[in-house]
């Protein structure tokens, strides 16, 4: 029996998919990358923006063809859209066999057995705070791994649906995390990415008290792990202790992803972000003063309800001041159930798109200028896989998370090698093995 899985959205979803793969392989399914040849199809979905949802709806529609060719195929929809829409998915697509929520992953084998035994489509969506078994994972890579440290989110940014589909924030016990990373290190993993919606608030509610900086320090003691990354930081909780540890500890990768969202204090307030542009700039100065070669990336939303040209100009100003290595930019997407959904939004989409392109042009130029500074220098690159840039080309990442393409062979995957940078584009570098 073959199983096909497709993942949309964030790293948390990618990690959930690794957990789903573990479960279906234990049930005797082999993973296939060919949807046409699969007996079990699982879509692990994202609902952070409306477009992701629309795309999924188109995709499920296409699955009807496979189902009508072979009625024994099982179609399962999981992830954040499933958590959000529940039975509505089955009402819209009666040929879907199983809908399972973000808290129900561990139940999937039982749901599959129940459905094979016969009967109606099943919708199983709980919201009582499932904690993933972080040890039961089939990893995509054997040299790098995601390690969730918090699940859910309590921040309720007014535009964001995540707290509604991922539940209240829970931290995973420190001992479990450390044990997991030690096991990974023994198995040959050299890079870990600690995951959470707001990693900086790690430790709230744990019996065995531990803060995020304390956790970082302990993870960093595991010397076999050469690179430790963490995602995502929230500016309201980003403390100077983190920069202190990043400066002292060699195995903490010099990269901070710090979503700005907006450069206007008025909009930040309406977004419920709980920091000002001045607070944000203070964090950036602290990072740049202590770790001059640290790269900073961000997320920005354009066209939040009530945003005016003058607010947008403040965002542009921040982009120019901070000079992000890279910015992930989004046009505001109203999500039903969030506070901002009810805010009056009078900005025409055409203006939002114009601002969006304006921001993109400036950011791309900054990314290119920053990347050009690496030309002629040598960096350690962790080789991750084949590059799409051509045959015999490999792709890897510098410590600061910049992607480098270079000529090499698949035998290099998983190794940290010295690469001399020979060329730069906005989103990646070209290099030559040293
Ligand atoms: N509209 C547009 N972008 C959004 N994001 C989250 N919710 C929305 C929304 N409703 C963006 C934020 C967040 C990133 C993961 O997605 O910038 O940091
Ligand atoms: Fe959404 Fe804000 Fe939580 Fe991030 S911190 S997941 S943007 S509510």
XYZ file of C-alpha atoms and ligand atoms in Angstrom:
460
model
C 0.000 0.000 0.000
C 1.261 3.445 -0.901
C 0.653 6.789 0.772
C 1.102 10.260 -0.682
C 1.362 13.380 1.467
C 1.399 17.020 0.455
C 2.233 19.790 2.916
C 1.394 23.486 2.703
C 2.351 26.339 4.973
C 4.835 26.720 7.780
C 7.606 24.596 9.296
C 5.221 23.457 12.024
C 3.109 21.811 9.320
C 6.209 20.257 7.753
C 7.063 18.797 11.138
C 3.477 17.535 11.597
C 3.768 15.828 8.208
C 6.934 14.069 9.372
C 4.862 12.786 12.282
C 2.044 11.675 9.959
C 4.547 9.804 7.758
C 5.873 7.986 10.853
C 2.318 6.898 11.670
C 1.340 5.653 8.225
C 4.633 3.822 7.720
C 4.031 2.040 11.030
C 0.671 0.956 9.604
C 2.413 -0.645 6.629
C 2.094 2.125 4.015
C 5.134 3.112 1.941
C 5.517 6.741 0.993
C 5.157 7.590 -2.709
C 5.724 10.928 -4.467
C 3.279 9.892 -7.212
C -0.278 10.837 -6.324
C -1.658 8.756 -9.220
C -0.228 5.562 -7.690
C -1.309 6.081 -4.094
C -3.872 4.241 -1.988
C -3.906 6.918 0.696
C -3.768 10.647 -0.057
C -3.161 13.090 2.793
C -3.220 16.855 2.374
C -1.760 18.705 5.366
C -3.193 22.177 4.886
C -2.578 25.828 5.794
C -5.203 28.517 6.293
C -3.118 31.537 7.276
C -4.239 33.382 4.143
C -7.414 32.979 2.080
C -5.416 32.134 -1.049
C -4.033 28.961 0.566
C -7.599 27.911 1.256
C -8.790 28.633 -2.278
C -5.871 26.706 -3.714
C -6.689 23.730 -1.509
C -10.322 23.809 -2.585
C -9.204 23.642 -6.230
C -6.896 20.774 -5.365
C -9.513 18.700 -3.513
C -11.813 19.198 -6.509
C -9.155 17.571 -8.724
C -8.909 14.575 -6.390
C -12.475 13.680 -7.331
C -11.124 12.340 -10.629
C -8.799 9.899 -8.816
C -11.587 8.825 -6.514
C -13.970 8.174 -9.401
C -11.316 5.993 -11.087
C -10.740 4.012 -7.892
C -13.211 4.303 -5.067
C -10.879 2.452 -2.669
C -8.444 5.359 -2.482
C -8.671 7.115 0.877
C -8.598 10.910 0.802
C -7.675 12.585 4.102
C -7.597 16.331 4.771
C -5.648 17.452 7.840
C -3.952 20.581 9.141
C -5.231 24.084 9.785
C -8.006 24.231 7.161
C -9.397 20.970 8.526
C -9.215 22.355 12.066
C -10.988 25.513 10.942
C -13.688 24.191 8.625
C -14.343 20.755 10.171
C -17.442 19.043 8.665
C -17.811 21.817 6.107
C -15.075 20.123 4.054
C -17.140 16.924 3.824
C -20.281 18.926 3.061
C -18.434 20.628 0.189
C -16.628 17.462 -0.977
C -18.594 14.342 0.026
C -15.936 12.084 -1.521
C -13.382 13.141 1.143
C -12.989 10.157 3.513
C -11.352 11.653 6.587
C -10.994 15.166 7.999
C -8.612 15.361 10.963
C -7.569 18.425 12.956
C -4.198 19.680 14.157
C -4.832 18.120 17.605
C -5.804 14.716 16.181
C -2.717 13.556 14.329
C -2.059 10.619 16.662
C -5.570 9.300 15.930
C -5.005 9.037 12.197
C -4.212 5.262 12.090
C -7.479 4.523 13.946
C -9.454 6.823 11.682
C -8.006 5.057 8.617
C -8.924 1.628 10.046
C -12.441 2.793 10.872
C -12.956 4.176 7.394
C -11.610 1.027 5.701
C -14.030 -1.008 7.828
C -16.772 0.889 6.022
C -19.294 3.602 6.583
C -19.633 7.349 6.205
C -16.896 9.940 5.918
C -15.285 10.745 9.275
C -14.568 14.177 10.708
C -12.426 14.127 13.862
C -11.425 17.580 15.036
C -10.682 18.265 18.710
C -9.381 21.444 20.242
C -8.177 20.297 23.614
C -4.461 20.827 23.203
C -2.715 17.830 21.708
C 0.998 17.626 22.518
C 2.970 15.988 19.757
C 5.063 12.964 20.585
C 8.296 14.581 19.490
C 10.090 11.228 19.316
C 7.728 9.607 16.816
C 8.789 11.320 13.626
C 9.960 10.120 10.212
C 12.444 12.846 9.308
C 12.748 14.255 5.817
C 16.517 14.731 6.251
C 19.017 12.758 8.307
C 21.378 15.683 8.954
C 18.907 18.381 10.035
C 15.733 18.297 12.083
C 12.849 20.392 13.316
C 12.214 20.239 17.048
C 8.948 21.790 18.285
C 9.352 23.512 21.654
C 5.995 25.280 21.890
C 2.654 24.455 20.281
C -0.173 26.920 19.721
C -0.221 30.658 20.294
C -1.705 33.032 22.885
C -0.845 36.284 21.174
C -3.989 36.913 19.169
C -2.522 39.332 16.646
C -5.759 40.770 15.305
C -5.252 39.490 11.723
C -4.108 35.981 12.569
C -6.049 32.737 12.586
C -3.261 30.620 14.105
C -4.423 30.855 17.769
C -7.827 29.548 16.611
C -6.465 26.565 14.691
C -3.442 25.643 16.810
C -4.918 26.256 20.258
C -3.469 27.732 23.423
C 0.285 27.950 23.767
C 1.870 24.943 25.485
C 5.568 24.382 26.071
C 7.155 20.975 25.746
C 9.144 19.921 28.825
C 12.809 20.804 28.657
C 13.976 17.289 29.534
C 12.076 15.845 26.594
C 13.536 18.440 24.215
C 17.099 17.867 25.405
C 16.701 14.078 25.284
C 15.310 14.357 21.760
C 18.171 16.561 20.543
C 20.775 14.288 22.170
C 19.243 11.334 20.316
C 19.242 13.301 17.066
C 22.892 14.240 17.581
C 23.802 10.571 18.158
C 21.966 9.705 14.941
C 24.083 12.143 12.901
C 21.911 15.294 12.912
C 24.105 18.420 12.918
C 21.491 21.167 12.609
C 18.314 21.624 14.646
C 15.606 24.248 14.260
C 13.600 24.878 17.421
C 10.022 25.620 16.433
C 7.238 27.664 17.984
C 4.902 30.506 17.004
C 6.696 32.637 19.587
C 9.755 30.743 20.812
C 10.693 33.611 23.120
C 7.800 32.885 25.451
C 8.960 29.267 25.917
C 8.518 27.863 29.416
C 5.235 29.460 30.482
C 3.197 26.991 32.519
C 5.944 24.366 32.884
C 6.367 22.758 36.327
C 10.108 22.568 35.781
C 10.745 26.306 35.209
C 12.835 27.216 32.191
C 13.042 30.296 29.973
C 13.925 30.354 26.276
C 17.462 31.698 26.872
C 18.011 28.926 29.451
C 16.775 26.325 26.984
C 19.041 27.725 24.259
C 22.017 27.494 26.575
C 21.328 23.828 27.344
C 20.742 22.922 23.705
C 23.959 24.676 22.829
C 25.832 22.419 25.307
C 25.140 19.524 22.912
C 28.324 20.051 20.957
C 27.620 17.570 18.167
C 24.892 19.963 17.003
C 26.844 22.400 14.867
C 23.977 24.784 14.082
C 21.013 25.699 16.243
C 18.252 27.772 14.673
C 14.960 28.965 16.117
C 11.723 30.187 14.579
C 9.748 32.416 15.108
C 10.721 35.237 17.445
C 8.169 37.820 18.580
C 9.633 41.309 19.114
C 7.545 41.834 22.256
C 9.395 38.969 23.996
C 12.831 39.089 22.352
C 15.239 39.651 25.236
C 18.854 40.818 25.253
C 19.759 37.491 26.877
C 19.208 35.824 23.517
C 21.680 38.079 21.736
C 24.086 37.502 24.634
C 23.944 33.731 24.172
C 24.161 33.984 20.379
C 27.309 36.029 20.784
C 28.927 33.610 23.256
C 27.950 30.278 21.750
C 29.469 29.233 18.439
C 26.779 26.690 17.557
C 23.925 29.210 17.623
C 23.431 30.190 13.985
C 23.724 33.916 13.331
C 20.222 34.455 12.003
C 17.129 35.970 13.591
C 13.702 35.848 11.965
C 11.846 38.729 13.605
C 8.473 39.564 12.032
C 7.966 43.334 11.852
C 4.469 43.190 10.256
C 4.247 47.003 10.056
C 6.463 50.024 10.606
C 3.589 52.243 11.744
C 2.857 52.415 15.466
C -0.796 53.129 14.731
C -1.110 49.932 12.674
C 1.011 47.867 15.081
C -1.452 48.827 17.790
C -4.445 47.784 15.689
C -2.605 44.541 14.943
C -2.218 43.936 18.710
C 1.515 43.391 18.289
C 2.425 45.025 21.643
C 5.648 46.737 20.503
C 6.444 50.004 18.738
C 8.766 50.722 15.812
C 11.165 52.224 18.362
C 11.141 48.984 20.403
C 11.812 47.045 17.214
C 14.718 49.288 16.224
C 16.212 48.894 19.716
C 16.240 45.124 19.317
C 17.865 45.468 15.895
C 20.591 47.791 17.269
C 21.234 45.331 20.065
C 21.584 42.456 17.579
C 23.778 44.439 15.180
C 26.012 45.817 17.966
C 26.618 42.394 19.473
C 26.592 40.141 16.409
C 27.580 42.311 13.430
C 27.348 39.454 10.902
C 23.916 38.264 12.058
C 21.320 38.232 9.288
C 17.846 39.472 10.071
C 14.774 38.369 8.144
C 11.188 39.428 8.629
C 7.490 39.136 7.716
C 5.504 42.194 6.609
C 1.784 42.640 5.961
C 0.652 45.284 3.480
C -2.853 46.754 3.342
C -4.033 46.052 6.883
C -7.519 47.591 7.355
C -7.229 51.344 7.844
C -3.601 51.504 6.674
C -2.903 54.779 4.896
C -0.118 55.727 2.532
C 1.659 57.446 5.457
C 1.603 54.172 7.455
C 2.967 52.253 4.495
C 5.755 54.837 4.089
C 6.729 54.139 7.713
C 7.022 50.441 6.868
C 9.222 51.304 3.874
C 11.330 53.485 6.134
C 11.878 50.569 8.536
C 12.857 48.311 5.639
C 15.483 50.850 4.584
C 16.734 51.378 8.158
C 17.014 47.719 9.135
C 18.158 46.412 5.735
C 16.670 42.941 6.132
C 18.500 40.122 4.409
C 15.084 38.968 3.272
C 11.458 39.919 3.896
C 8.438 37.672 3.414
C 5.737 40.091 2.330
C 2.007 39.460 2.296
C -1.077 41.394 1.286
C -3.507 41.395 4.212
C -6.011 38.574 3.917
C -9.185 38.806 6.040
C -9.712 35.654 8.124
C -13.154 34.964 9.507
C -13.167 34.741 13.299
C -10.225 37.113 13.832
C -10.707 40.607 15.307
C -9.475 42.383 12.200
C -12.116 40.609 10.100
C -14.608 43.114 11.463
C -12.370 46.166 10.890
C -13.451 48.534 8.134
C -11.152 48.116 5.149
C -11.506 50.880 2.569
C -8.174 50.563 0.736
C -8.734 49.450 -2.861
C -6.913 46.200 -3.713
C -5.211 47.988 -6.599
C -3.505 50.363 -4.112
C -2.497 47.462 -1.881
C -0.935 45.728 -4.878
C 0.907 48.907 -5.858
C 2.341 49.300 -2.357
C 3.195 45.625 -2.304
C 5.231 45.911 -5.528
C 6.892 49.086 -4.277
C 7.989 47.321 -1.104
C 9.127 44.263 -3.026
C 11.277 46.324 -5.408
C 13.036 48.104 -2.546
C 13.514 44.938 -0.500
C 14.832 42.981 -3.493
C 17.361 45.725 -4.141
C 18.458 45.688 -0.486
C 18.692 41.869 -0.482
C 20.842 42.013 -3.613
C 23.120 44.732 -2.188
C 23.537 42.788 1.059
C 24.226 39.543 -0.814
C 26.850 41.198 -3.022
C 28.871 41.952 0.117
C 29.575 38.206 0.435
C 31.268 37.964 -2.982
C 34.935 36.982 -2.729
C 34.615 35.664 0.841
C 34.590 32.062 2.066
C 31.813 30.618 4.225
C 30.903 27.297 5.773
C 27.936 25.872 3.886
C 25.775 22.935 4.991
C 24.970 21.054 1.780
C 21.225 20.321 1.763
C 20.479 18.768 -1.624
C 20.461 19.186 -5.372
C 19.904 22.682 -6.693
C 17.248 23.571 -9.240
C 19.788 25.856 -10.907
C 21.220 23.117 -13.110
C 22.570 19.583 -13.316
C 25.591 18.892 -11.089
C 24.592 21.917 -9.010
C 24.092 21.557 -5.270
C 22.364 23.837 -2.802
C 23.309 24.603 0.774
C 22.986 27.222 3.482
C 25.441 29.493 5.188
C 25.209 29.850 8.952
C 23.205 33.054 8.439
C 20.632 31.060 6.407
C 21.583 32.466 2.980
C 21.209 29.876 0.214
C 24.328 29.104 -1.860
C 24.400 27.185 -5.179
C 27.626 25.555 -6.314
C 28.927 22.769 -8.503
C 29.190 19.497 -6.614
C 27.852 15.969 -6.233
C 25.114 14.330 -4.169
C 27.799 12.682 -2.007
C 28.337 16.054 -0.340
C 24.802 16.237 1.085
C 24.833 16.639 4.863
C 28.413 17.938 5.017
C 29.586 21.387 6.107
C 32.066 22.630 3.504
C 33.941 25.822 2.751
C 32.529 27.656 -0.271
C 33.884 30.787 -1.900
C 31.128 33.154 -3.032
C 31.398 34.137 -6.686
C 28.044 35.773 -7.489
C 24.890 37.164 -5.910
C 21.164 37.456 -6.677
C 18.427 38.803 -4.396
C 17.478 35.368 -3.026
C 20.641 33.284 -3.310
C 24.378 33.237 -3.900
C 26.575 31.388 -6.372
C 29.773 29.828 -5.089
C 32.672 27.480 -5.710
C 33.830 24.674 -3.444
C 37.024 25.815 -1.786
N -3.016 38.173 6.101
C -1.774 38.303 5.580
N -0.672 37.814 6.157
C -0.819 37.140 7.316
N 0.076 36.540 8.120
C -0.576 35.985 9.167
N -1.903 36.219 9.056
C -2.084 36.940 7.909
C -3.210 37.491 7.273
N -4.430 37.377 7.774
C 1.516 36.558 7.868
C 2.262 37.256 8.999
C 2.936 36.107 9.693
C 3.189 35.160 8.544
C 3.465 33.756 8.933
O 1.997 35.232 7.795
O 3.209 38.136 8.442
O 4.132 36.488 10.340
Fe -0.269 34.661 14.571
Fe 0.680 36.628 16.110
Fe 0.611 34.083 17.045
Fe 2.351 34.767 15.100
S 2.323 35.579 17.210
S 1.029 32.928 15.165
S 1.202 36.282 13.910
S -1.155 35.367 16.537
